[in-house]
Amino acid sequence: MSDKHFVGLKLTGFEDNGKQRPISRVTLKRDDENAVTAGDDTGAELIADCPHATQAMCDAILRKVKGYAYQAYRADDANLDPAAELGDGITASGVYSVISRIDDDGSGYAGAAAPGDPEMEDEFPIDGPLTQEFNRRFGGLRSYINKTASEIRMGVADDLNDLEASFTISLNGITAQINDLDGNISRVEQKADSYNLNIRNDMKKLETSINISLEGIQTSIQDDINGLETSFNLSLSEIRTSIRDAEGNISTLQQTATSLSSRINGVDSRVTEISQSLDSITLSVSNGETSSTISIVKDGVSVSSKTIRFTGQIIFEDDLSDGQTVISGDNIQTGEISSDYLKLYGPMEVYEDERARYLAGYIGFVEGEAYNENGSIRVTEGIGVKAPSPGKNYDGGMVICTDSGARLTYGPDEFGSTTTIACVSDHCFSSEPMETFSDIRLKCDISYDIKERFGKFYRSLKPCRFRMKDKPGGAEHLGFIAQDVWAALQKDGKTMSDFAALTQMRGTDDEEGIYTIRYGELTALNTAFIQQLMSQIEELKQEINQLRS
């Protein structure tokens, strides 16, 4: 039914002819001799002609209509929608049923009806349970031979139990199929260029297939309920096998004339693989986060892993230099070491060579000194390089990074003097004034026109006081805002290349680089304009003296 219509009491007459027995069986007739059926004989049987009927179709229809009781009625001169069609639903005089017949005499008030028992028996006779069972058993078994100009098809069928064995011959090939009571179906299909064998059970979700052609052979076994699958593919260029278990783990093996590889994939991202070719062998293991790989080629061996563990004594020898490297337990005996990374524990002593008389210094975890708030000195530890003066009883240079900061120190020397540069917290210290290279031999393009060149820029500078954002409660600083300095330069028609005191770090695509100021270079600006002011003051003094005299 596609639409529903409500007539109610808008009619001239109504007959309620009662309900039929509920539908308990559905039978679809393919032809006069063949049919498929589903259900039992406890109720009415729904019969229809369908040349292409299958058991699955019959089962599906039964699920939809089983238990439906046909309501017989007749409604005269009903106020029925002109768009009503056979199969639509209708409610008339409080009874709901289907429109099986429409009587329209042209008056505008068509009648609707669903035929009752006498009419149903005339057009669609219903046999009793015994008669139905007898008719089905008599007509359930059949054999057939169908012959056309292009095909011959023969077979034996038991429609009651949905059993059939068939054999088909055509110009395209030969096909044979058998299905049994357990739901097993086997099918063999032969063509001029291929041969296919398939056995399956749709209820158990099991299937085995073999395909043979000029290109190769493909076989597979599947258990879809348990998630199991095994396949084997053979061609002129390769052999490939694959196995999957119930947990989803998969192993594959592939072989060609020049390569052989095997791989195991686990559901938890674990993967192992072995690959062999004419010029290499590679073994790898991964868990999705870390991996280990061993690669062997004609020029050497490559090993990559989070941890590499050897047992026994390991000896390395090569023609690059005389000697050898021996690794045993926690001891390494070797010559030159070239490395991008060394992990050290504690201070490592450094000598010029194995015959050196004096210790050259230390690299690694070394001791340093830091000042407490009360001015006392405490010992600190950190990462650094320490170089004592060879053959003398005082220290040389040292660079150390600790949890208190970083320090570059020389001394104390033989006179007890120490030179230190340190960065601690938000302070940088130097025990000696910092010196900047300023020799004329290092400079070129020297000009003394600062007053003329930077007068307008100098007057545009805006000194200010401020606090740093990372120390909002810290002390106030005096200085300049780099962007203000840059604006003053641009106002004077100059760029950063005209004023090295203003610099900018490299930025990113999303953020501009940080500006910095070399405050030391502002000294020359201040000096030039202070000198200018001093000259002007001297001139004004002379004018005042002349006026006084």
Coordinates of C-alpha atoms in Angstrom, one line a residue:
M1 CA 0.0 0.0 0.0
S2 CA 1.3 3.4 -0.9
D3 CA -1.5 5.7 0.4
K4 CA -4.1 5.7 3.1
H5 CA -7.6 7.1 2.7
F6 CA -10.2 8.0 5.4
V7 CA -13.9 7.7 4.4
G8 CA -15.5 7.3 7.7
L9 CA -19.3 7.4 7.4
K10 CA -19.4 9.3 4.1
L11 CA -20.9 6.4 2.2
T12 CA -24.4 5.0 1.4
G13 CA -23.8 1.4 2.5
F14 CA -21.2 -0.7 4.2
E15 CA -20.8 -4.5 4.7
D16 CA -18.2 -6.0 7.2
N17 CA -17.6 -9.5 5.8
G18 CA -15.1 -10.5 8.5
K19 CA -11.4 -11.4 8.5
Q20 CA -9.7 -14.4 6.7
R21 CA -7.3 -16.7 8.5
P22 CA -3.9 -15.1 9.2
I23 CA -1.3 -15.8 6.4
S24 CA 1.1 -18.5 7.5
R25 CA 2.6 -19.6 4.1
V26 CA 3.8 -17.9 0.9
T27 CA 4.2 -19.7 -2.4
L28 CA 5.6 -18.3 -5.6
K29 CA 4.9 -20.1 -8.8
R30 CA 7.7 -20.1 -11.4
D31 CA 5.5 -21.9 -13.9
D32 CA 2.7 -24.5 -13.9
E33 CA 5.0 -27.2 -12.5
N34 CA 7.6 -25.3 -10.4
A35 CA 7.2 -23.2 -7.3
V36 CA 9.0 -22.2 -4.1
T37 CA 7.3 -21.9 -0.8
A38 CA 7.9 -20.8 2.8
G39 CA 5.9 -21.2 6.1
D40 CA 3.5 -23.7 7.5
D41 CA -0.2 -24.7 7.1
T42 CA -1.7 -23.3 10.3
G43 CA -3.3 -20.4 8.4
A44 CA -4.0 -19.1 4.9
E45 CA -1.6 -19.4 2.0
L46 CA -0.6 -16.4 -0.2
I47 CA 0.1 -17.6 -3.8
A48 CA 1.5 -15.5 -6.6
D49 CA 3.1 -16.1 -10.1
C50 CA 6.8 -15.1 -10.3
P51 CA 8.9 -16.7 -13.1
H52 CA 12.1 -15.6 -11.4
A53 CA 11.2 -16.6 -7.8
T54 CA 13.9 -17.7 -5.4
Q55 CA 13.7 -19.2 -2.0
A56 CA 15.2 -16.0 -0.5
M57 CA 12.4 -14.0 -2.1
C58 CA 9.8 -16.3 -0.7
D59 CA 11.3 -16.1 2.8
A60 CA 11.5 -12.3 2.6
I61 CA 7.8 -12.0 1.6
L62 CA 6.7 -14.3 4.4
R63 CA 8.5 -12.2 7.0
K64 CA 6.6 -9.2 5.8
V65 CA 3.1 -10.7 5.6
K66 CA 3.1 -13.5 8.1
G67 CA 0.2 -13.1 10.6
Y68 CA -1.7 -10.6 8.4
A69 CA -5.4 -11.3 8.4
Y70 CA -7.3 -10.2 5.2
Q71 CA -10.3 -8.0 6.1
A72 CA -13.3 -8.4 3.7
Y73 CA -15.7 -5.5 3.3
R74 CA -17.8 -3.5 0.9
A75 CA -18.3 0.3 0.9
D76 CA -21.0 1.7 -1.5
D77 CA -20.9 5.2 -2.9
A78 CA -18.0 6.2 -0.7
N79 CA -16.5 9.7 -0.7
L80 CA -13.3 8.2 -2.1
D81 CA -10.3 10.3 -3.3
P82 CA -10.2 10.2 -7.1
A83 CA -6.5 9.5 -6.8
A84 CA -7.1 6.3 -4.8
E85 CA -5.5 3.2 -6.4
L86 CA -5.7 -0.6 -5.8
G87 CA -3.5 -1.5 -2.9
D88 CA -4.1 1.7 -1.0
G89 CA -5.3 1.5 2.6
I90 CA -8.8 2.7 3.5
T91 CA -10.8 3.3 6.8
A92 CA -14.5 3.1 6.3
S93 CA -17.2 2.9 9.0
G94 CA -14.5 2.2 11.5
V95 CA -13.0 -0.7 9.6
Y96 CA -9.4 -0.6 8.2
S97 CA -8.5 -2.7 5.2
V98 CA -7.1 -2.6 1.7
I99 CA -8.7 -1.4 -1.6
S100 CA -8.9 -4.6 -3.7
R101 CA -11.6 -3.4 -6.0
I102 CA -13.0 0.0 -7.1
D103 CA -16.5 0.4 -8.6
D104 CA -16.9 3.7 -10.4
D105 CA -20.1 4.4 -12.2
G106 CA -19.2 7.9 -13.1
S107 CA -21.3 9.6 -10.4
G108 CA -18.3 10.9 -8.6
Y109 CA -18.9 8.6 -5.6
A110 CA -16.9 5.4 -6.3
G111 CA -17.4 2.3 -4.2
A112 CA -14.5 0.3 -2.7
A113 CA -14.3 -3.3 -1.7
A114 CA -12.2 -6.2 -0.5
P115 CA -13.9 -9.5 -1.7
G116 CA -15.2 -11.8 0.9
D117 CA -15.1 -15.6 1.2
P118 CA -17.3 -16.6 -1.8
E119 CA -15.6 -14.2 -4.2
M120 CA -12.1 -15.2 -2.8
E121 CA -12.9 -18.9 -3.2
D122 CA -14.1 -18.3 -6.8
E123 CA -11.0 -16.3 -7.9
F124 CA -8.4 -17.6 -5.4
P125 CA -9.5 -21.0 -4.0
I126 CA -7.8 -22.0 -0.7
D127 CA -7.1 -25.6 -0.1
G128 CA -7.1 -27.1 3.4
P129 CA -3.9 -28.1 5.2
L130 CA -4.0 -31.7 4.0
T131 CA -4.6 -30.8 0.4
Q132 CA -1.9 -28.2 0.4
E133 CA 0.7 -30.6 1.9
F134 CA -0.2 -33.3 -0.7
N135 CA 0.0 -30.9 -3.6
R136 CA 3.4 -29.6 -2.5
R137 CA 4.9 -33.1 -2.0
F138 CA 3.6 -34.2 -5.3
G139 CA 5.0 -31.3 -7.2
G140 CA 8.1 -30.6 -5.1
L141 CA 10.5 -33.0 -6.9
R142 CA 11.2 -32.3 -10.6
S143 CA 13.7 -32.6 -13.3
Y144 CA 14.1 -30.4 -16.3
I145 CA 15.9 -30.0 -19.6
N146 CA 15.7 -26.5 -21.2
K147 CA 17.2 -26.2 -24.7
T148 CA 17.6 -23.1 -26.8
A149 CA 19.7 -22.2 -29.8
S150 CA 22.5 -20.9 -27.6
E151 CA 22.2 -22.9 -24.4
I152 CA 21.3 -26.3 -22.9
R153 CA 20.3 -26.4 -19.2
M154 CA 19.4 -29.5 -17.3
G155 CA 18.9 -30.3 -13.6
V156 CA 17.1 -32.0 -10.8
A157 CA 15.3 -29.9 -8.1
D158 CA 13.5 -30.5 -4.8
D159 CA 11.6 -27.2 -4.4
L160 CA 10.2 -28.1 -1.0
N161 CA 13.7 -28.4 0.5
D162 CA 15.3 -25.9 -1.8
L163 CA 17.7 -28.5 -3.3
E164 CA 19.0 -28.4 -6.8
A165 CA 21.7 -29.8 -9.0
S166 CA 22.1 -28.2 -12.5
F167 CA 24.4 -28.4 -15.5
T168 CA 24.5 -25.7 -18.2
I169 CA 26.3 -25.8 -21.6
S170 CA 26.7 -22.7 -23.8
L171 CA 29.2 -21.3 -26.2
N172 CA 30.7 -19.3 -23.4
G173 CA 31.4 -22.3 -21.2
I174 CA 30.2 -25.1 -19.0
T175 CA 28.7 -24.5 -15.5
A176 CA 27.7 -27.0 -12.9
Q177 CA 26.1 -26.2 -9.5
I178 CA 24.9 -28.3 -6.5
N179 CA 23.3 -27.2 -3.2
D180 CA 22.3 -29.4 -0.3
L181 CA 20.1 -29.3 2.8
D182 CA 23.0 -27.9 5.0
G183 CA 23.2 -24.8 2.8
N184 CA 26.4 -25.9 1.0
I185 CA 26.7 -24.7 -2.6
S186 CA 29.4 -25.8 -5.0
R187 CA 29.8 -24.3 -8.4
V188 CA 32.2 -25.2 -11.2
E189 CA 32.6 -22.9 -14.2
Q190 CA 34.8 -23.7 -17.2
K191 CA 35.5 -21.3 -20.0
A192 CA 38.0 -21.4 -22.9
D193 CA 40.6 -19.4 -20.9
S194 CA 39.7 -20.1 -17.2
Y195 CA 38.4 -22.6 -14.7
N196 CA 36.7 -21.6 -11.5
L197 CA 35.7 -23.7 -8.5
N198 CA 33.7 -22.2 -5.6
I199 CA 32.3 -23.9 -2.5
R200 CA 30.4 -21.8 0.0
N201 CA 27.9 -21.9 2.8
D202 CA 26.1 -18.6 3.2
M203 CA 24.7 -19.5 6.7
K204 CA 28.1 -20.4 8.1
K205 CA 29.8 -17.6 6.1
L206 CA 32.4 -20.1 4.8
E207 CA 33.8 -20.0 1.2
T208 CA 36.6 -21.7 -0.7
S209 CA 37.5 -20.8 -4.3
I210 CA 40.0 -21.7 -6.9
N211 CA 40.5 -19.7 -10.1
I212 CA 42.8 -21.0 -12.9
S213 CA 43.5 -18.9 -16.0
L214 CA 46.3 -18.1 -18.4
E215 CA 47.5 -15.3 -16.0
G216 CA 47.9 -17.6 -13.0
I217 CA 46.1 -19.4 -10.2
Q218 CA 44.3 -17.7 -7.3
T219 CA 43.0 -19.7 -4.3
S220 CA 41.3 -18.5 -1.1
I221 CA 39.6 -19.9 2.0
Q222 CA 37.4 -17.6 4.1
D223 CA 35.6 -17.8 7.4
D224 CA 33.8 -14.4 7.7
I225 CA 32.2 -15.2 11.1
N226 CA 35.6 -15.8 12.8
G227 CA 37.5 -13.5 10.5
L228 CA 39.8 -16.2 9.1
E229 CA 41.3 -16.0 5.6
T230 CA 44.0 -17.8 3.7
S231 CA 45.0 -17.0 0.1
F232 CA 47.5 -18.2 -2.5
N233 CA 48.2 -16.4 -5.8
L234 CA 50.5 -17.8 -8.4
S235 CA 51.6 -16.0 -11.6
L236 CA 54.5 -16.0 -14.1
S237 CA 56.1 -13.1 -12.2
E238 CA 55.4 -13.8 -8.5
I239 CA 54.0 -16.1 -5.8
R240 CA 52.1 -14.4 -3.0
T241 CA 50.5 -16.0 0.1
S242 CA 48.5 -14.4 2.9
I243 CA 47.0 -15.7 6.2
R244 CA 44.7 -13.8 8.6
D245 CA 43.7 -15.1 12.0
A246 CA 40.6 -14.3 14.2
E247 CA 42.5 -11.5 16.0
G248 CA 43.2 -9.7 12.8
N249 CA 46.9 -10.5 12.6
I250 CA 48.1 -11.0 9.0
S251 CA 51.2 -12.6 7.6
T252 CA 52.2 -12.4 3.9
L253 CA 54.9 -14.0 1.8
Q254 CA 55.9 -12.7 -1.6
Q255 CA 58.5 -14.2 -4.0
T256 CA 59.7 -13.0 -7.4
A257 CA 62.7 -14.0 -9.5
T258 CA 64.8 -11.2 -7.8
S259 CA 63.2 -10.8 -4.4
L260 CA 61.8 -12.6 -1.4
S261 CA 59.9 -10.8 1.4
S262 CA 57.8 -11.8 4.4
R263 CA 55.8 -9.6 6.6
I264 CA 53.7 -10.0 9.8
N265 CA 51.2 -7.3 10.8
G266 CA 49.7 -7.4 14.3
V267 CA 46.5 -5.6 15.3
D268 CA 48.4 -3.7 18.0
S269 CA 50.7 -2.0 15.3
R270 CA 53.5 -4.5 15.7
V271 CA 55.2 -5.3 12.4
T272 CA 58.1 -7.6 11.5
E273 CA 59.5 -7.8 8.0
I274 CA 62.3 -9.6 6.2
S275 CA 63.2 -8.5 2.6
Q276 CA 65.8 -10.0 0.4
S277 CA 66.8 -8.8 -3.1
L278 CA 69.8 -9.4 -5.4
D279 CA 71.9 -6.8 -3.6
S280 CA 70.4 -6.4 -0.1
I281 CA 68.8 -8.1 2.9
T282 CA 66.7 -6.0 5.3
L283 CA 65.2 -7.1 8.7
S284 CA 62.9 -4.7 10.6
V285 CA 60.8 -4.8 13.7
S286 CA 58.4 -2.1 14.8
N287 CA 55.6 -1.5 17.4
G288 CA 54.3 1.8 16.0
E289 CA 56.4 3.9 18.3
T290 CA 59.9 2.5 18.1
S291 CA 61.6 0.3 15.5
S292 CA 64.8 -1.6 14.8
T293 CA 66.3 -2.3 11.4
I294 CA 69.3 -4.3 10.1
S295 CA 70.2 -3.7 6.5
I296 CA 73.0 -5.7 4.7
V297 CA 74.3 -4.5 1.3
K298 CA 77.4 -5.2 -0.6
D299 CA 79.2 -2.1 0.9
G300 CA 78.3 -2.7 4.5
V301 CA 75.8 -3.3 7.3
S302 CA 73.5 -0.7 8.7
V303 CA 71.9 -1.2 12.2
S304 CA 69.2 1.2 13.6
S305 CA 67.6 0.5 17.0
K306 CA 66.6 2.1 20.3
T307 CA 68.8 -0.5 22.0
I308 CA 71.5 -2.7 20.6
R309 CA 72.8 -5.5 22.9
F310 CA 75.8 -7.7 22.1
T311 CA 77.1 -10.6 24.2
G312 CA 80.7 -11.7 24.2
Q313 CA 83.7 -9.7 23.0
I314 CA 83.4 -7.5 20.0
I315 CA 86.4 -6.7 17.8
F316 CA 86.3 -4.3 14.9
E317 CA 89.1 -4.2 12.3
D318 CA 89.5 -2.3 9.0
D319 CA 92.1 -1.0 6.6
L320 CA 91.5 2.7 7.4
S321 CA 94.2 2.7 10.0
D322 CA 96.3 0.2 11.9
G323 CA 95.0 -1.3 15.1
Q324 CA 91.6 -2.4 16.2
T325 CA 88.7 -1.6 18.5
V326 CA 87.8 -4.0 21.2
I327 CA 84.5 -3.7 23.2
S328 CA 84.1 -6.0 26.2
G329 CA 81.6 -5.3 29.0
D330 CA 82.2 -1.7 30.2
N331 CA 85.6 -1.3 28.5
I332 CA 86.4 0.1 25.1
Q333 CA 90.0 0.0 23.7
T334 CA 90.4 2.0 20.5
G335 CA 92.2 4.8 18.8
E336 CA 90.5 7.8 17.3
I337 CA 86.8 8.4 18.0
S338 CA 84.7 10.5 15.6
S339 CA 81.1 11.0 16.8
D340 CA 78.2 13.4 16.8
Y341 CA 77.1 12.4 20.3
L342 CA 78.7 11.0 23.4
K343 CA 76.9 10.3 26.7
L344 CA 79.1 11.0 29.7
Y345 CA 78.7 10.3 33.5
G346 CA 80.7 12.5 35.7
P347 CA 83.9 14.4 34.6
M348 CA 85.8 12.7 31.8
E349 CA 89.6 13.2 31.8
V350 CA 91.1 14.5 28.6
Y351 CA 94.7 14.0 27.6
E352 CA 96.6 15.1 24.5
D353 CA 97.5 11.5 23.7
E354 CA 98.0 8.2 25.5
R355 CA 101.6 9.2 26.4
A356 CA 100.7 12.7 27.7
R357 CA 102.3 13.7 31.0
Y358 CA 99.7 16.2 32.1
L359 CA 96.0 16.2 32.4
A360 CA 94.6 18.5 29.7
G361 CA 91.2 18.9 31.3
Y362 CA 87.7 17.6 31.9
I363 CA 84.5 17.3 29.9
G364 CA 81.2 16.3 31.4
F365 CA 79.8 16.8 34.9
V366 CA 82.0 19.2 36.7
E367 CA 81.9 21.4 39.8
G368 CA 81.6 25.2 39.9
E369 CA 80.8 28.0 42.3
A370 CA 77.8 30.3 42.9
Y371 CA 77.0 33.1 45.3
N372 CA 74.4 32.8 48.0
E373 CA 72.1 35.7 48.9
N374 CA 74.3 36.6 51.9
G375 CA 77.4 36.8 49.7
S376 CA 78.8 33.4 50.7
I377 CA 80.0 31.0 48.0
R378 CA 78.5 27.6 47.5
V379 CA 79.6 24.7 45.2
T380 CA 77.4 23.9 42.3
E381 CA 77.5 21.0 39.8
G382 CA 76.7 21.0 36.1
I383 CA 77.7 20.3 32.6
G384 CA 80.9 21.9 31.4
V385 CA 84.5 21.9 30.2
K386 CA 87.4 22.5 32.6
A387 CA 91.0 23.0 31.5
P388 CA 93.6 23.3 34.2
S389 CA 96.9 24.9 33.4
P390 CA 99.2 22.0 32.5
G391 CA 102.0 21.4 35.0
K392 CA 100.8 24.2 37.3
N393 CA 98.8 24.3 40.5
Y394 CA 96.1 26.7 39.4
D395 CA 93.1 26.5 37.1
G396 CA 92.9 27.5 33.5
G397 CA 89.6 28.2 31.7
M398 CA 86.2 26.7 32.4
V399 CA 82.7 26.8 30.9
I400 CA 80.0 25.4 33.1
C401 CA 76.2 25.3 32.9
T402 CA 74.4 24.5 36.2
D403 CA 70.9 24.8 37.6
S404 CA 71.9 28.3 38.8
G405 CA 73.0 29.6 35.4
A406 CA 75.9 29.6 33.0
R407 CA 79.5 30.8 33.6
L408 CA 82.7 31.3 31.6
T409 CA 85.7 31.6 33.9
Y410 CA 89.5 31.8 33.7
G411 CA 91.5 31.4 36.9
P412 CA 92.2 31.8 39.6
D413 CA 95.6 32.2 38.1
E414 CA 99.0 32.2 39.9
F415 CA 98.2 35.7 41.3
G416 CA 94.8 34.7 42.6
S417 CA 92.9 36.7 39.9
T418 CA 89.7 35.3 38.3
T419 CA 87.9 36.6 35.2
T420 CA 84.3 35.6 35.0
I421 CA 81.2 36.2 32.8
A422 CA 78.0 34.7 34.2
C423 CA 74.3 34.6 33.5
V424 CA 72.1 33.9 36.5
S425 CA 68.4 34.3 36.6
D426 CA 67.6 37.8 35.2
H427 CA 71.2 39.1 35.6
C428 CA 74.4 39.0 33.5
F429 CA 77.6 39.7 35.3
S430 CA 81.2 40.4 34.2
S431 CA 84.1 40.7 36.5
E432 CA 85.9 42.9 34.0
P433 CA 84.5 45.6 31.6
M434 CA 83.5 44.2 28.3
E435 CA 85.7 45.2 25.4
T436 CA 84.6 45.6 21.8
F437 CA 87.0 45.4 18.8
S438 CA 87.4 48.9 17.5
D439 CA 90.8 49.0 15.8
I440 CA 90.9 51.2 12.7
R441 CA 92.6 48.3 10.9
L442 CA 89.2 46.4 11.2
K443 CA 87.1 49.2 9.7
C444 CA 86.3 50.9 6.4
D445 CA 84.0 53.6 5.0
I446 CA 84.7 55.8 8.0
S447 CA 82.8 59.1 8.1
Y448 CA 82.4 61.7 10.9
D449 CA 79.0 63.2 9.7
I450 CA 76.9 61.8 12.6
K451 CA 75.3 65.1 13.5
E452 CA 74.3 65.9 9.9
R453 CA 73.2 62.3 9.0
F454 CA 71.3 61.4 12.2
G455 CA 70.1 64.8 13.5
K456 CA 66.4 64.3 12.5
F457 CA 66.5 60.7 13.6
Y458 CA 68.0 61.5 17.0
R459 CA 65.4 64.2 17.8
S460 CA 62.7 61.6 17.0
L461 CA 63.9 59.0 19.5
K462 CA 61.6 58.5 22.5
P463 CA 63.3 57.3 25.7
C464 CA 60.9 55.5 28.0
R465 CA 60.7 53.4 31.2
F466 CA 59.1 50.0 31.2
R467 CA 58.9 46.5 32.7
M468 CA 59.5 43.2 30.9
K469 CA 56.3 41.1 30.4
D470 CA 58.0 37.9 31.7
K471 CA 58.7 39.8 35.0
P472 CA 55.6 42.0 35.5
G473 CA 56.4 42.7 39.1
G474 CA 60.1 43.3 38.5
A475 CA 62.2 46.5 38.4
E476 CA 61.6 49.2 35.9
H477 CA 64.0 49.6 33.0
L478 CA 65.1 52.7 31.1
G479 CA 65.6 52.5 27.3
F480 CA 63.9 52.5 24.0
I481 CA 61.2 50.5 22.2
A482 CA 62.7 48.9 19.1
Q483 CA 59.7 49.6 17.0
D484 CA 59.9 53.3 18.0
V485 CA 63.5 53.4 16.9
W486 CA 62.5 51.7 13.6
A487 CA 59.7 54.3 13.1
A488 CA 62.2 57.1 13.7
L489 CA 64.6 55.6 11.1
Q490 CA 61.8 55.3 8.5
K491 CA 60.7 58.9 9.3
D492 CA 64.3 60.0 8.4
G493 CA 64.2 57.9 5.2
K494 CA 66.6 55.3 6.5
T495 CA 66.7 51.5 6.8
M496 CA 68.3 49.1 9.3
S497 CA 71.3 48.8 7.0
D498 CA 72.0 52.5 7.8
F499 CA 71.9 51.9 11.6
A500 CA 73.4 48.7 12.9
A501 CA 72.2 49.4 16.5
L502 CA 68.8 48.2 15.5
T503 CA 68.5 44.5 14.5
Q504 CA 65.8 41.9 14.0
M505 CA 66.0 38.2 14.5
R506 CA 64.7 35.8 11.9
G507 CA 60.9 35.2 12.2
T508 CA 58.5 32.5 10.9
D509 CA 55.7 32.5 8.4
D510 CA 53.2 33.2 11.2
E511 CA 55.2 35.6 13.4
E512 CA 57.6 38.5 12.9
G513 CA 61.1 38.2 14.3
I514 CA 62.1 39.8 17.6
Y515 CA 63.7 43.3 17.4
T516 CA 66.9 44.0 19.4
I517 CA 68.9 47.1 20.1
R518 CA 72.7 47.3 20.5
Y519 CA 72.8 50.1 23.2
G520 CA 76.5 50.4 23.0
E521 CA 76.3 51.9 19.5
L522 CA 74.0 54.7 20.8
T523 CA 77.1 56.1 22.7
A524 CA 78.5 57.5 19.6
L525 CA 75.2 59.3 18.8
N526 CA 75.0 60.8 22.3
T527 CA 78.7 61.9 22.1
A528 CA 78.2 63.6 18.7
F529 CA 75.1 65.6 19.9
I530 CA 76.6 66.4 23.3
Q531 CA 79.6 67.8 21.5
Q532 CA 77.2 69.8 19.3
L533 CA 75.5 71.1 22.4
M534 CA 78.8 72.0 24.0
S535 CA 79.8 73.9 20.9
Q536 CA 76.5 75.8 20.9
I537 CA 76.9 76.5 24.6
E538 CA 80.4 77.9 24.0
E539 CA 79.1 80.1 21.2
L540 CA 76.2 81.3 23.4
K541 CA 78.7 82.1 26.2
Q542 CA 80.8 84.2 23.9
E543 CA 77.7 86.1 22.7
I544 CA 76.6 86.7 26.3
N545 CA 80.1 88.0 27.2
Q546 CA 80.2 90.3 24.2
L547 CA 76.8 91.7 25.1
R548 CA 77.9 92.2 28.7
S549 CA 81.0 94.1 27.7

